[in-house]
Amino acid sequence: QAGGRWRLDAPPPAGLAEHQVGQALGALHRLAERRHELSLSGLVEEVIADRRLLQLAAGQARRADVWRRTAFVVSQARAFAEAGGQDLAGFLRWADRQALGAARVVEPPPGEEDEDAVVVLTVHAAKGLEFPVVALAELGSRPRGIAGPTLLRAPDGTPEVRLRVGLSTSGFERLASDDREAGRREELRLCYVAATRARDHLLVSLLHEPSASAAAASLAQVVWGACRDLDSWCLLRPAEDRQIGSTGIEIPEAQIAETQLSGPGPYEQLRIDLVAPEEPHLQDGGPAGSLAGYEAWKARRERLLARLAVPVSLAPSELVAEPAWQEARRGSRRTTPEDDETSPRRAATAVGRAVHGVLQRVDLASGAEIAGLAAALARREGCVERAGEVAALASSALLAPVVQAAAQAKTVRRELPLAVPIAGGVVDGVIDLCFLDDDELVVVDYKTDALDSPADADAAAARYRLQVGAYVLALEAALGRRVDRCVLVFLAPPQGAVEREIGDLEALAEAARAALAERFAKP
């Protein structure tokens, strides 16, 4: 209104240099001048310092999280520059692509150990860091082979190509074998790096499916092979407990050559030196040894298999009741929840995942760029031809009153992961949306069921009651406060989104607790 121009190098109108807009443009102008003097990461650090981002975070409840994220942005700018990128606009475009690609790498800087929390890291992100306790995960997965059309280059640059199984150039298999071997060696090095991050305790799950081929063996099988050849095992157990079986590992007395107990303290270390067991075999059509010993072995095996059949974690979605017509349909042909477009687990389908991805990222108030997000996420989920449907479903959610209330709330969490021990197991799920509205905690769950009319939402909502109860139970246990409201938002009816609020949450939570206890109960 005063005649100012929207340019960084334009002087502000007379008397408005200290106006908020004048100050903002002046700050941007100073940073623009500095871009020729600073590196890319230096410019990012200059913005952080100039805008006092670290100081402003000091007054927030999760300041350490803000500091960690800020440091992560700086480290990514440095890595981008080291890879050859120097342009700020290029870095911002790359960051946007990372966000659309749902990148979830979080790398806390060294020394950030003041929070009493579990940190989940990739092995690459953990390099150079140490922790009191480290648990290694996913060692039981087998190495993945090269799939689909592939181009490899020999050290001299000669290309070798495979179009499909049985159709490749003459040197492809040899080169692919060398590539797999190099990848295997790198996996072992990374496993060593991961194991040496632990200062006091290292927890490793060695559960795996054995493979006769060394190339197809999982890391868990490799580590198990090394541990199995040791002369002794060390088990930690309560000092007052003198029974070996109570550790959960049954060892026949014939295999125990010598035991040594050490203490004192609430725990003692039991060292068991083992002798090699005899392999069971058949003689004259019958089992070796006594029949009673064989029957005892079978009974122990059945108890072990029964324990393995009990789930240790459940997603709230596993408590969803199927409609009667779907149960009858399953009696006539085998289907899976992902086969059925009206399944209560539609969120597991490509379209459902894309819709949830859009609603996780889009501005709830304005819905800006929803078409672009829908196209990008539909492409990522392999349903690019249904991008218009994804955009329509997500747009209908933004018109729901409860979502509009969330857009105005100060505290909002989307795609909130939960893993809470309840009823002897772990409830493991993701809440689509929750927010605080005047100190009222509201949980929102999006549903993409294909309903013929808004009236069908009542019957659909009834199927989700136990799932809602499990969400309430887990969230209240995690936060230490009650959930006030839970609203299901059905996105698919022809007339647009339909809300159904679930009542009597306290009774539902107890019903969910009983259902979970039954599922987690040992046979």
Tab-separated table of C-alpha atoms in Angstrom, residues 12-472:
chain	number	residue	atom	x	y	z
A	12	PRO	CA	11.569	-0.272	1.689
A	13	PRO	CA	9.153	2.680	1.484
A	14	ALA	CA	10.037	5.692	3.635
A	15	GLY	CA	9.445	5.063	7.315
A	16	LEU	CA	8.722	1.336	6.910
A	17	ALA	CA	12.230	-0.122	7.253
A	18	GLU	CA	11.303	-1.422	10.748
A	19	HIS	CA	7.941	-2.766	9.616
A	20	GLN	CA	7.656	-6.571	9.894
A	21	VAL	CA	7.619	-6.993	6.116
A	22	GLY	CA	10.493	-4.534	5.718
A	23	GLN	CA	12.573	-6.402	8.315
A	24	ALA	CA	11.821	-9.762	6.700
A	25	LEU	CA	12.822	-8.584	3.215
A	26	GLY	CA	15.947	-6.969	4.646
A	27	ALA	CA	16.974	-10.207	6.355
A	28	LEU	CA	16.435	-12.166	3.137
A	29	HIS	CA	18.469	-9.571	1.223
A	30	ARG	CA	21.397	-9.958	3.635
A	31	LEU	CA	21.293	-13.739	3.270
A	32	ALA	CA	21.121	-13.432	-0.521
A	33	GLU	CA	24.267	-11.273	-0.449
A	34	ARG	CA	26.041	-13.853	1.725
A	35	ARG	CA	25.247	-16.782	-0.588
A	36	HIS	CA	28.319	-16.003	-2.693
A	37	GLU	CA	30.612	-16.024	0.345
A	38	LEU	CA	29.354	-19.158	2.113
A	39	SER	CA	29.184	-22.822	1.247
A	40	LEU	CA	25.756	-24.467	0.981
A	41	SER	CA	25.926	-25.904	4.516
A	42	GLY	CA	27.353	-22.600	5.755
A	43	LEU	CA	24.386	-20.747	4.291
A	44	VAL	CA	21.970	-23.145	6.005
A	45	GLU	CA	23.815	-22.595	9.302
A	46	GLU	CA	23.625	-18.832	8.722
A	47	VAL	CA	19.830	-19.040	8.395
A	48	ILE	CA	19.627	-21.070	11.616
A	49	ALA	CA	21.788	-18.569	13.492
A	50	ASP	CA	20.143	-15.461	11.990
A	51	ARG	CA	16.626	-16.650	12.834
A	52	ARG	CA	17.657	-17.905	16.331
A	53	LEU	CA	16.091	-21.323	15.650
A	54	LEU	CA	18.056	-23.145	18.357
A	55	GLN	CA	17.311	-20.483	20.962
A	56	LEU	CA	13.604	-20.428	20.119
A	57	ALA	CA	13.427	-24.219	20.516
A	58	ALA	CA	14.743	-23.969	24.086
A	59	GLY	CA	11.275	-23.039	25.331
A	60	GLN	CA	9.541	-25.980	23.669
A	61	ALA	CA	8.660	-29.255	25.363
A	62	ARG	CA	10.615	-31.360	22.818
A	63	ARG	CA	13.540	-29.016	22.304
A	64	ALA	CA	16.062	-31.849	21.904
A	65	ASP	CA	13.997	-33.208	19.017
A	66	VAL	CA	14.018	-29.789	17.296
A	67	TRP	CA	17.787	-29.475	17.816
A	68	ARG	CA	18.309	-32.951	16.379
A	69	ARG	CA	16.206	-32.217	13.305
A	70	THR	CA	17.982	-28.896	12.770
A	71	ALA	CA	21.381	-30.583	12.944
A	72	PHE	CA	20.107	-33.229	10.513
A	73	VAL	CA	19.215	-30.560	7.929
A	74	VAL	CA	22.724	-29.107	8.205
A	75	SER	CA	24.315	-32.547	7.795
A	76	GLN	CA	22.151	-33.243	4.731
A	77	ALA	CA	23.193	-29.927	3.169
A	78	ARG	CA	26.841	-30.848	3.776
A	79	ALA	CA	26.332	-34.317	2.246
A	80	PHE	CA	24.550	-32.772	-0.768
A	81	ALA	CA	27.484	-30.415	-1.343
A	82	GLU	CA	30.045	-33.222	-0.951
A	83	ALA	CA	28.173	-35.202	-3.612
A	84	GLY	CA	28.675	-32.350	-6.075
A	85	GLY	CA	25.598	-30.191	-5.503
A	86	GLN	CA	26.319	-26.514	-4.845
A	87	ASP	CA	23.091	-24.740	-5.752
A	88	LEU	CA	20.630	-23.802	-2.977
A	89	ALA	CA	17.637	-24.197	-5.291
A	90	GLY	CA	18.874	-27.678	-6.232
A	91	PHE	CA	19.176	-28.623	-2.558
A	92	LEU	CA	15.600	-27.457	-1.888
A	93	ARG	CA	14.287	-29.458	-4.868
A	94	TRP	CA	16.161	-32.518	-3.587
A	95	ALA	CA	14.684	-32.016	-0.094
A	96	ASP	CA	11.186	-31.835	-1.584
A	97	ARG	CA	11.780	-35.116	-3.436
A	98	GLN	CA	12.972	-36.721	-0.193
A	99	ALA	CA	9.778	-35.612	1.546
A	100	LEU	CA	7.566	-36.946	-1.248
A	101	GLY	CA	9.527	-40.193	-1.160
A	102	ALA	CA	8.667	-40.594	2.558
A	103	ALA	CA	12.346	-40.635	3.552
A	104	ARG	CA	12.592	-41.459	7.264
A	105	VAL	CA	16.315	-41.308	7.958
A	106	VAL	CA	16.962	-39.608	11.284
A	107	GLU	CA	20.566	-39.114	12.373
A	108	PRO	CA	21.000	-37.650	15.859
A	109	PRO	CA	24.322	-35.818	16.285
A	110	PRO	CA	26.970	-37.369	18.576
A	111	GLY	CA	26.556	-36.518	22.240
A	112	GLU	CA	22.753	-36.180	22.011
A	113	GLU	CA	22.062	-38.671	24.818
A	114	ASP	CA	20.206	-36.513	27.331
A	115	GLU	CA	16.786	-37.919	26.405
A	116	ASP	CA	15.520	-41.090	28.061
A	117	ALA	CA	14.321	-42.631	24.823
A	118	VAL	CA	14.956	-45.450	22.386
A	119	VAL	CA	16.699	-44.323	19.187
A	120	VAL	CA	16.055	-46.258	15.974
A	121	LEU	CA	18.926	-45.907	13.502
A	122	THR	CA	20.220	-47.447	10.348
A	123	VAL	CA	23.720	-48.886	10.609
A	124	HIS	CA	25.075	-46.082	8.416
A	125	ALA	CA	23.552	-43.450	10.711
A	126	ALA	CA	25.012	-45.155	13.800
A	127	LYS	CA	28.628	-44.992	12.607
A	128	GLY	CA	30.801	-43.245	15.171
A	129	LEU	CA	28.130	-43.389	17.892
A	130	GLU	CA	27.973	-45.583	21.005
A	131	PHE	CA	25.076	-46.586	23.260
A	132	PRO	CA	24.810	-48.468	26.572
A	133	VAL	CA	22.471	-51.073	25.057
A	134	VAL	CA	22.154	-51.959	21.367
A	135	ALA	CA	19.645	-54.360	19.809
A	136	LEU	CA	20.280	-55.548	16.244
A	137	ALA	CA	17.165	-56.167	14.161
A	138	GLU	CA	16.356	-57.793	10.825
A	139	LEU	CA	19.383	-60.092	10.782
A	140	GLY	CA	17.121	-63.004	9.853
A	141	SER	CA	16.197	-61.675	6.409
A	142	ARG	CA	17.916	-63.377	3.518
A	143	PRO	CA	19.992	-61.482	0.946
A	144	ARG	CA	17.909	-60.298	-1.973
A	145	GLY	CA	19.069	-61.260	-5.428
A	146	ILE	CA	19.120	-59.090	-8.528
A	147	ALA	CA	15.604	-58.983	-9.999
A	148	GLY	CA	14.288	-57.739	-13.331
A	149	PRO	CA	16.257	-56.342	-16.267
A	150	THR	CA	19.720	-55.416	-15.006
A	151	LEU	CA	22.791	-53.690	-16.386
A	152	LEU	CA	26.194	-54.284	-14.762
A	153	ARG	CA	29.580	-52.961	-15.801
A	154	ALA	CA	32.850	-54.841	-15.559
A	155	PRO	CA	35.938	-53.048	-14.121
A	156	ASP	CA	37.042	-52.265	-17.683
A	157	GLY	CA	33.656	-50.686	-18.448
A	158	THR	CA	32.263	-53.571	-20.502
A	159	PRO	CA	28.487	-53.743	-20.030
A	160	GLU	CA	26.778	-57.029	-19.166
A	161	VAL	CA	22.969	-57.245	-19.366
A	162	ARG	CA	20.236	-59.597	-18.196
A	163	LEU	CA	16.760	-59.050	-19.647
A	164	ARG	CA	15.095	-61.929	-17.794
A	165	VAL	CA	15.938	-65.297	-16.287
A	166	GLY	CA	17.720	-67.341	-18.932
A	167	LEU	CA	18.344	-64.413	-21.263
A	168	SER	CA	21.594	-62.559	-20.545
A	169	THR	CA	24.961	-61.761	-22.038
A	170	SER	CA	27.742	-64.293	-21.625
A	171	GLY	CA	29.591	-62.521	-18.812
A	172	PHE	CA	26.588	-61.424	-16.773
A	173	GLU	CA	26.435	-64.360	-14.327
A	174	ARG	CA	30.134	-64.107	-13.463
A	175	LEU	CA	29.842	-60.358	-12.915
A	176	ALA	CA	26.614	-60.780	-10.913
A	177	SER	CA	28.340	-63.394	-8.728
A	178	ASP	CA	31.211	-61.002	-8.041
A	179	ASP	CA	28.690	-58.253	-7.277
A	180	ARG	CA	26.823	-60.484	-4.809
A	181	GLU	CA	30.071	-61.466	-3.102
A	182	ALA	CA	31.113	-57.834	-2.742
A	183	GLY	CA	27.691	-56.984	-1.332
A	184	ARG	CA	27.981	-59.880	1.107
A	185	ARG	CA	31.336	-58.668	2.380
A	186	GLU	CA	29.899	-55.176	2.819
A	187	GLU	CA	26.951	-56.638	4.810
A	188	LEU	CA	29.377	-58.412	7.154
A	189	ARG	CA	31.369	-55.218	7.663
A	190	LEU	CA	28.187	-53.297	8.467
A	191	CYS	CA	27.100	-56.040	10.881
A	192	TYR	CA	30.426	-55.675	12.670
A	193	VAL	CA	30.000	-51.895	12.819
A	194	ALA	CA	26.488	-52.294	14.248
A	195	ALA	CA	27.594	-54.810	16.887
A	196	THR	CA	30.450	-52.588	18.091
A	197	ARG	CA	28.091	-49.659	18.817
A	198	ALA	CA	27.208	-51.303	22.163
A	199	ARG	CA	29.141	-50.271	25.279
A	200	ASP	CA	27.527	-52.573	27.878
A	201	HIS	CA	25.007	-54.951	26.334
A	202	LEU	CA	24.386	-56.258	22.838
A	203	LEU	CA	21.061	-57.990	22.073
A	204	VAL	CA	20.911	-60.047	18.881
A	205	SER	CA	17.981	-62.150	17.672
A	206	LEU	CA	19.354	-65.145	15.807
A	207	LEU	CA	16.002	-66.565	14.725
A	208	HIS	CA	16.356	-67.547	11.079
A	209	GLU	CA	15.360	-70.013	8.412
A	210	PRO	CA	18.426	-72.167	7.656
A	211	SER	CA	19.785	-72.186	4.119
A	212	ALA	CA	22.108	-74.793	2.662
A	213	SER	CA	23.628	-72.165	0.375
A	214	ALA	CA	26.192	-69.843	1.951
A	215	ALA	CA	25.271	-67.147	-0.565
A	216	ALA	CA	21.613	-67.251	0.513
A	217	ALA	CA	22.299	-67.459	4.264
A	218	SER	CA	21.029	-64.615	6.413
A	219	LEU	CA	23.325	-62.664	8.724
A	220	ALA	CA	21.556	-64.342	11.663
A	221	GLN	CA	22.622	-67.738	10.293
A	222	VAL	CA	26.215	-66.533	9.895
A	223	VAL	CA	26.358	-65.169	13.453
A	224	TRP	CA	24.641	-68.284	14.819
A	225	GLY	CA	27.222	-70.463	13.087
A	226	ALA	CA	30.023	-68.536	14.788
A	227	CYS	CA	28.367	-68.639	18.231
A	228	ARG	CA	27.442	-72.305	17.957
A	229	ASP	CA	31.077	-73.312	17.705
A	230	LEU	CA	31.985	-71.683	21.028
A	231	ASP	CA	32.849	-74.008	23.921
A	232	SER	CA	30.504	-72.344	26.433
A	233	TRP	CA	27.342	-70.295	26.757
A	234	CYS	CA	26.532	-67.648	29.363
A	235	LEU	CA	22.965	-67.213	30.592
A	236	LEU	CA	21.762	-64.456	32.929
A	237	ARG	CA	19.126	-65.532	35.453
A	238	PRO	CA	17.849	-64.576	38.938
A	239	ALA	CA	20.301	-65.735	41.613
A	240	GLU	CA	17.615	-67.465	43.672
A	241	ASP	CA	16.461	-69.540	40.695
A	242	ARG	CA	18.450	-72.766	40.488
A	243	GLN	CA	16.583	-74.514	37.672
A	244	ILE	CA	18.143	-74.339	34.245
A	245	GLY	CA	14.776	-74.813	32.547
A	246	SER	CA	13.455	-71.545	34.002
A	247	THR	CA	15.684	-69.564	31.666
A	248	GLY	CA	13.458	-70.646	28.813
A	249	ILE	CA	16.193	-72.928	27.411
A	250	GLU	CA	15.898	-76.641	28.141
A	251	ILE	CA	19.253	-78.446	28.156
A	252	PRO	CA	19.376	-82.244	28.675
A	253	GLU	CA	21.595	-83.148	31.630
A	254	ALA	CA	23.640	-85.460	29.423
A	255	GLN	CA	24.901	-82.430	27.542
A	256	ILE	CA	26.123	-80.545	30.628
A	257	ALA	CA	29.775	-81.289	31.226
A	258	GLU	CA	30.298	-78.730	34.021
A	259	THR	CA	28.452	-75.786	35.546
A	260	GLN	CA	29.882	-72.840	37.415
A	261	LEU	CA	27.857	-70.342	39.433
A	262	SER	CA	29.146	-66.881	40.177
A	263	GLY	CA	27.697	-63.990	42.179
A	264	PRO	CA	26.893	-62.223	44.388
A	265	GLY	CA	24.072	-59.852	43.482
A	266	PRO	CA	20.473	-60.160	42.312
A	267	TYR	CA	21.737	-61.909	39.192
A	268	GLU	CA	24.387	-64.550	38.828
A	269	GLN	CA	26.141	-65.804	35.750
A	270	LEU	CA	25.657	-69.473	34.965
A	271	ARG	CA	28.349	-70.882	32.759
A	272	ILE	CA	27.464	-74.159	31.093
A	273	ASP	CA	30.169	-76.085	29.260
A	274	LEU	CA	28.404	-78.295	26.746
A	275	VAL	CA	29.347	-81.596	25.185
A	276	ALA	CA	28.221	-82.324	21.643
A	277	PRO	CA	24.766	-83.970	21.630
A	278	GLU	CA	24.132	-87.136	19.693
A	279	GLU	CA	21.984	-86.674	16.621
A	280	PRO	CA	18.625	-88.512	16.888
A	281	HIS	CA	18.323	-91.329	14.381
A	282	LEU	CA	16.246	-94.425	13.700
A	283	GLN	CA	17.347	-98.021	14.262
A	284	ASP	CA	15.386	-101.085	13.134
A	285	GLY	CA	12.387	-98.920	12.321
A	286	GLY	CA	12.177	-97.432	15.821
A	287	PRO	CA	13.613	-94.354	17.578
A	288	ALA	CA	17.036	-94.540	19.168
A	289	GLY	CA	16.943	-94.743	22.967
A	290	SER	CA	13.928	-95.403	25.152
A	291	LEU	CA	10.354	-94.786	24.039
A	292	ALA	CA	9.776	-92.670	27.149
A	293	GLY	CA	12.656	-90.372	26.192
A	294	TYR	CA	11.282	-90.019	22.680
A	295	GLU	CA	7.792	-89.173	23.973
A	296	ALA	CA	9.274	-86.586	26.355
A	297	TRP	CA	11.140	-85.015	23.444
A	298	LYS	CA	7.923	-84.855	21.407
A	299	ALA	CA	6.073	-83.242	24.319
A	300	ARG	CA	8.770	-80.568	24.709
A	301	ARG	CA	8.667	-79.908	20.969
A	302	GLU	CA	4.886	-79.511	20.999
A	303	ARG	CA	5.103	-77.047	23.908
A	304	LEU	CA	7.719	-75.043	22.031
A	305	LEU	CA	5.655	-74.943	18.840
A	306	ALA	CA	2.591	-73.906	20.840
A	307	ARG	CA	4.530	-70.982	22.351
A	308	LEU	CA	5.729	-69.913	18.906
A	309	ALA	CA	2.143	-69.829	17.644
A	310	VAL	CA	1.146	-67.174	20.177
A	311	PRO	CA	1.456	-63.627	18.762
A	312	VAL	CA	3.692	-61.222	20.673
A	313	SER	CA	2.258	-58.116	18.999
A	314	LEU	CA	-1.001	-57.183	17.343
A	315	ALA	CA	-2.133	-54.231	15.276
A	316	PRO	CA	-5.487	-52.715	16.321
A	317	SER	CA	-6.713	-53.394	12.770
A	318	GLU	CA	-6.524	-57.132	13.532
A	319	LEU	CA	-9.481	-56.692	15.901
A	320	VAL	CA	-11.774	-55.454	13.108
A	321	ALA	CA	-14.833	-57.709	12.661
A	322	GLU	CA	-15.669	-58.930	9.193
A	323	PRO	CA	-19.205	-58.342	7.879
A	324	ALA	CA	-21.407	-61.439	7.701
A	325	TRP	CA	-21.550	-61.431	3.900
A	326	GLN	CA	-17.764	-61.417	3.714
A	327	GLU	CA	-17.491	-64.386	6.105
A	328	ALA	CA	-19.894	-66.319	3.853
A	329	ARG	CA	-17.838	-65.350	0.822
A	330	ARG	CA	-14.702	-66.688	2.462
A	331	GLY	CA	-16.475	-70.021	2.854
A	332	SER	CA	-16.838	-70.322	-0.922
A	333	ARG	CA	-13.417	-69.109	-2.045
A	334	ARG	CA	-10.167	-68.123	-0.420
A	335	THR	CA	-9.605	-64.361	-0.290
A	336	THR	CA	-7.352	-61.966	1.549
A	337	PRO	CA	-8.279	-58.554	2.976
A	338	GLU	CA	-6.250	-56.936	0.217
A	339	ASP	CA	-8.312	-58.762	-2.454
A	340	ASP	CA	-11.549	-57.081	-1.403
A	341	GLU	CA	-12.185	-53.462	-2.337
A	342	THR	CA	-14.663	-53.112	0.582
A	343	SER	CA	-12.386	-54.741	3.141
A	344	PRO	CA	-11.969	-52.954	6.488
A	345	ARG	CA	-8.255	-53.158	5.786
A	346	ARG	CA	-8.499	-51.196	2.531
A	347	ALA	CA	-5.739	-48.916	3.894
A	348	ALA	CA	-3.359	-51.789	3.113
A	349	THR	CA	-4.151	-51.479	-0.602
A	350	ALA	CA	-2.277	-49.199	-2.964
A	351	VAL	CA	-5.030	-46.591	-3.135
A	352	GLY	CA	-5.531	-46.619	0.626
A	353	ARG	CA	-1.816	-46.191	1.279
A	354	ALA	CA	-1.647	-43.325	-1.214
A	355	VAL	CA	-4.646	-41.561	0.395
A	356	HIS	CA	-3.159	-41.894	3.863
A	357	GLY	CA	0.182	-40.626	2.527
A	358	VAL	CA	-1.481	-37.517	1.064
A	359	LEU	CA	-3.363	-36.797	4.300
A	360	GLN	CA	-0.110	-37.161	6.235
A	361	ARG	CA	1.575	-34.407	4.184
A	362	VAL	CA	-1.069	-32.017	2.851
A	363	ASP	CA	-1.875	-28.704	4.529
A	364	LEU	CA	-5.100	-29.541	6.399
A	365	ALA	CA	-6.323	-25.944	6.265
A	366	SER	CA	-5.769	-25.051	2.600
A	367	GLY	CA	-5.314	-28.395	0.837
A	368	ALA	CA	-2.618	-26.738	-1.276
A	369	GLU	CA	-0.925	-28.922	-3.920
A	370	ILE	CA	-3.161	-31.898	-3.116
A	371	ALA	CA	-3.284	-32.939	-6.786
A	372	GLY	CA	0.512	-33.015	-7.040
A	373	LEU	CA	0.832	-34.996	-3.831
A	374	ALA	CA	-1.822	-37.452	-5.001
A	375	ALA	CA	-0.030	-37.964	-8.325
A	376	ALA	CA	3.359	-38.486	-6.655
A	377	LEU	CA	2.075	-40.928	-4.036
A	378	ALA	CA	-0.117	-42.830	-6.496
A	379	ARG	CA	2.967	-43.256	-8.672
A	380	ARG	CA	4.974	-44.488	-5.683
A	381	GLU	CA	2.272	-47.025	-4.746
A	382	GLY	CA	1.930	-48.294	-8.317
A	383	CYS	CA	-1.614	-46.990	-8.960
A	384	VAL	CA	-0.852	-43.920	-11.058
A	385	GLU	CA	-3.994	-44.448	-13.133
A	386	ARG	CA	-6.071	-43.857	-9.961
A	387	ALA	CA	-4.396	-40.595	-8.923
A	388	GLY	CA	-7.656	-38.712	-9.473
A	389	GLU	CA	-9.456	-41.053	-7.060
A	390	VAL	CA	-6.696	-40.577	-4.490
A	391	ALA	CA	-7.013	-36.784	-4.756
A	392	ALA	CA	-10.830	-36.944	-4.481
A	393	LEU	CA	-10.759	-39.142	-1.371
A	394	ALA	CA	-8.153	-36.967	0.329
A	395	SER	CA	-10.042	-33.784	-0.596
A	396	SER	CA	-13.243	-35.163	0.931
A	397	ALA	CA	-11.389	-35.735	4.212
A	398	LEU	CA	-10.359	-32.070	4.402
A	399	LEU	CA	-14.044	-31.043	4.324
A	400	ALA	CA	-14.930	-33.148	7.376
A	401	PRO	CA	-15.657	-30.904	10.411
A	402	VAL	CA	-13.321	-32.861	12.713
A	403	VAL	CA	-10.425	-32.478	10.236
A	404	GLN	CA	-11.143	-28.757	9.912
A	405	ALA	CA	-11.007	-28.531	13.723
A	406	ALA	CA	-7.632	-30.304	13.644
A	407	ALA	CA	-6.356	-27.741	11.130
A	408	GLN	CA	-6.968	-25.002	13.711
A	409	ALA	CA	-5.515	-26.898	16.701
A	410	LYS	CA	-2.112	-25.993	18.144
A	411	THR	CA	-1.013	-29.585	18.825
A	412	VAL	CA	-1.537	-31.989	15.920
A	413	ARG	CA	0.083	-35.360	15.212
A	414	ARG	CA	-0.363	-37.282	11.970
A	415	GLU	CA	0.602	-40.918	11.339
A	416	LEU	CA	1.474	-41.277	15.020
A	417	PRO	CA	3.160	-44.672	15.667
A	418	LEU	CA	2.305	-46.555	18.859
A	419	ALA	CA	3.925	-49.642	20.384
A	420	VAL	CA	2.595	-50.187	23.906
A	421	PRO	CA	2.786	-53.318	26.131
A	422	ILE	CA	-0.773	-54.314	27.049
A	423	ALA	CA	-2.373	-57.541	28.312
A	424	GLY	CA	0.791	-59.616	27.987
A	425	GLY	CA	1.695	-58.475	24.469
A	426	VAL	CA	2.369	-55.350	22.441
A	427	VAL	CA	-0.227	-53.234	20.652
A	428	ASP	CA	1.574	-51.952	17.567
A	429	GLY	CA	-0.208	-49.542	15.237
A	430	VAL	CA	-0.399	-46.078	13.691
A	431	ILE	CA	-3.011	-43.423	14.501
A	432	ASP	CA	-3.984	-41.447	11.399
A	433	LEU	CA	-4.620	-38.135	13.184
A	434	CYS	CA	-4.874	-36.923	16.773
A	435	PHE	CA	-4.975	-33.407	18.170
A	436	LEU	CA	-5.628	-31.328	21.279
A	437	ASP	CA	-8.620	-28.977	21.012
A	438	ASP	CA	-9.029	-26.865	24.190
A	439	ASP	CA	-7.321	-29.649	26.166
A	440	GLU	CA	-9.676	-32.230	24.617
A	441	LEU	CA	-7.747	-35.146	23.082
A	442	VAL	CA	-9.366	-36.241	19.816
A	443	VAL	CA	-8.432	-39.315	17.732
A	444	VAL	CA	-9.379	-39.473	14.032
A	445	ASP	CA	-9.206	-42.593	11.871
A	446	TYR	CA	-9.698	-42.385	8.103
A	447	LYS	CA	-11.611	-45.208	6.420
A	448	THR	CA	-11.669	-45.807	2.672
A	449	ASP	CA	-14.402	-48.462	2.678
A	450	ALA	CA	-16.462	-48.402	-0.515
A	451	LEU	CA	-19.944	-47.615	0.855
A	452	ASP	CA	-23.092	-47.336	-1.258
A	453	SER	CA	-24.665	-44.599	0.884
A	454	PRO	CA	-23.972	-42.580	4.052
A	455	ALA	CA	-26.378	-44.864	5.952
A	456	ASP	CA	-23.943	-47.775	5.455
A	457	ALA	CA	-21.406	-45.925	7.632
A	458	ASP	CA	-23.320	-46.954	10.800
A	459	ALA	CA	-22.878	-50.654	10.107
A	460	ALA	CA	-19.278	-50.121	9.038
A	461	ALA	CA	-18.498	-48.147	12.210
A	462	ALA	CA	-19.795	-51.012	14.371
A	463	ARG	CA	-17.143	-53.321	12.904
A	464	TYR	CA	-14.380	-50.943	13.972
A	465	ARG	CA	-15.376	-50.579	17.633
A	466	LEU	CA	-12.753	-52.966	19.025
A	467	GLN	CA	-10.088	-51.348	16.858
A	468	VAL	CA	-11.056	-47.956	18.291
A	469	GLY	CA	-10.917	-49.432	21.796
A	470	ALA	CA	-7.386	-50.703	21.176
A	471	TYR	CA	-6.280	-47.256	19.944
A	472	VAL	CA	-7.793	-45.611	23.036
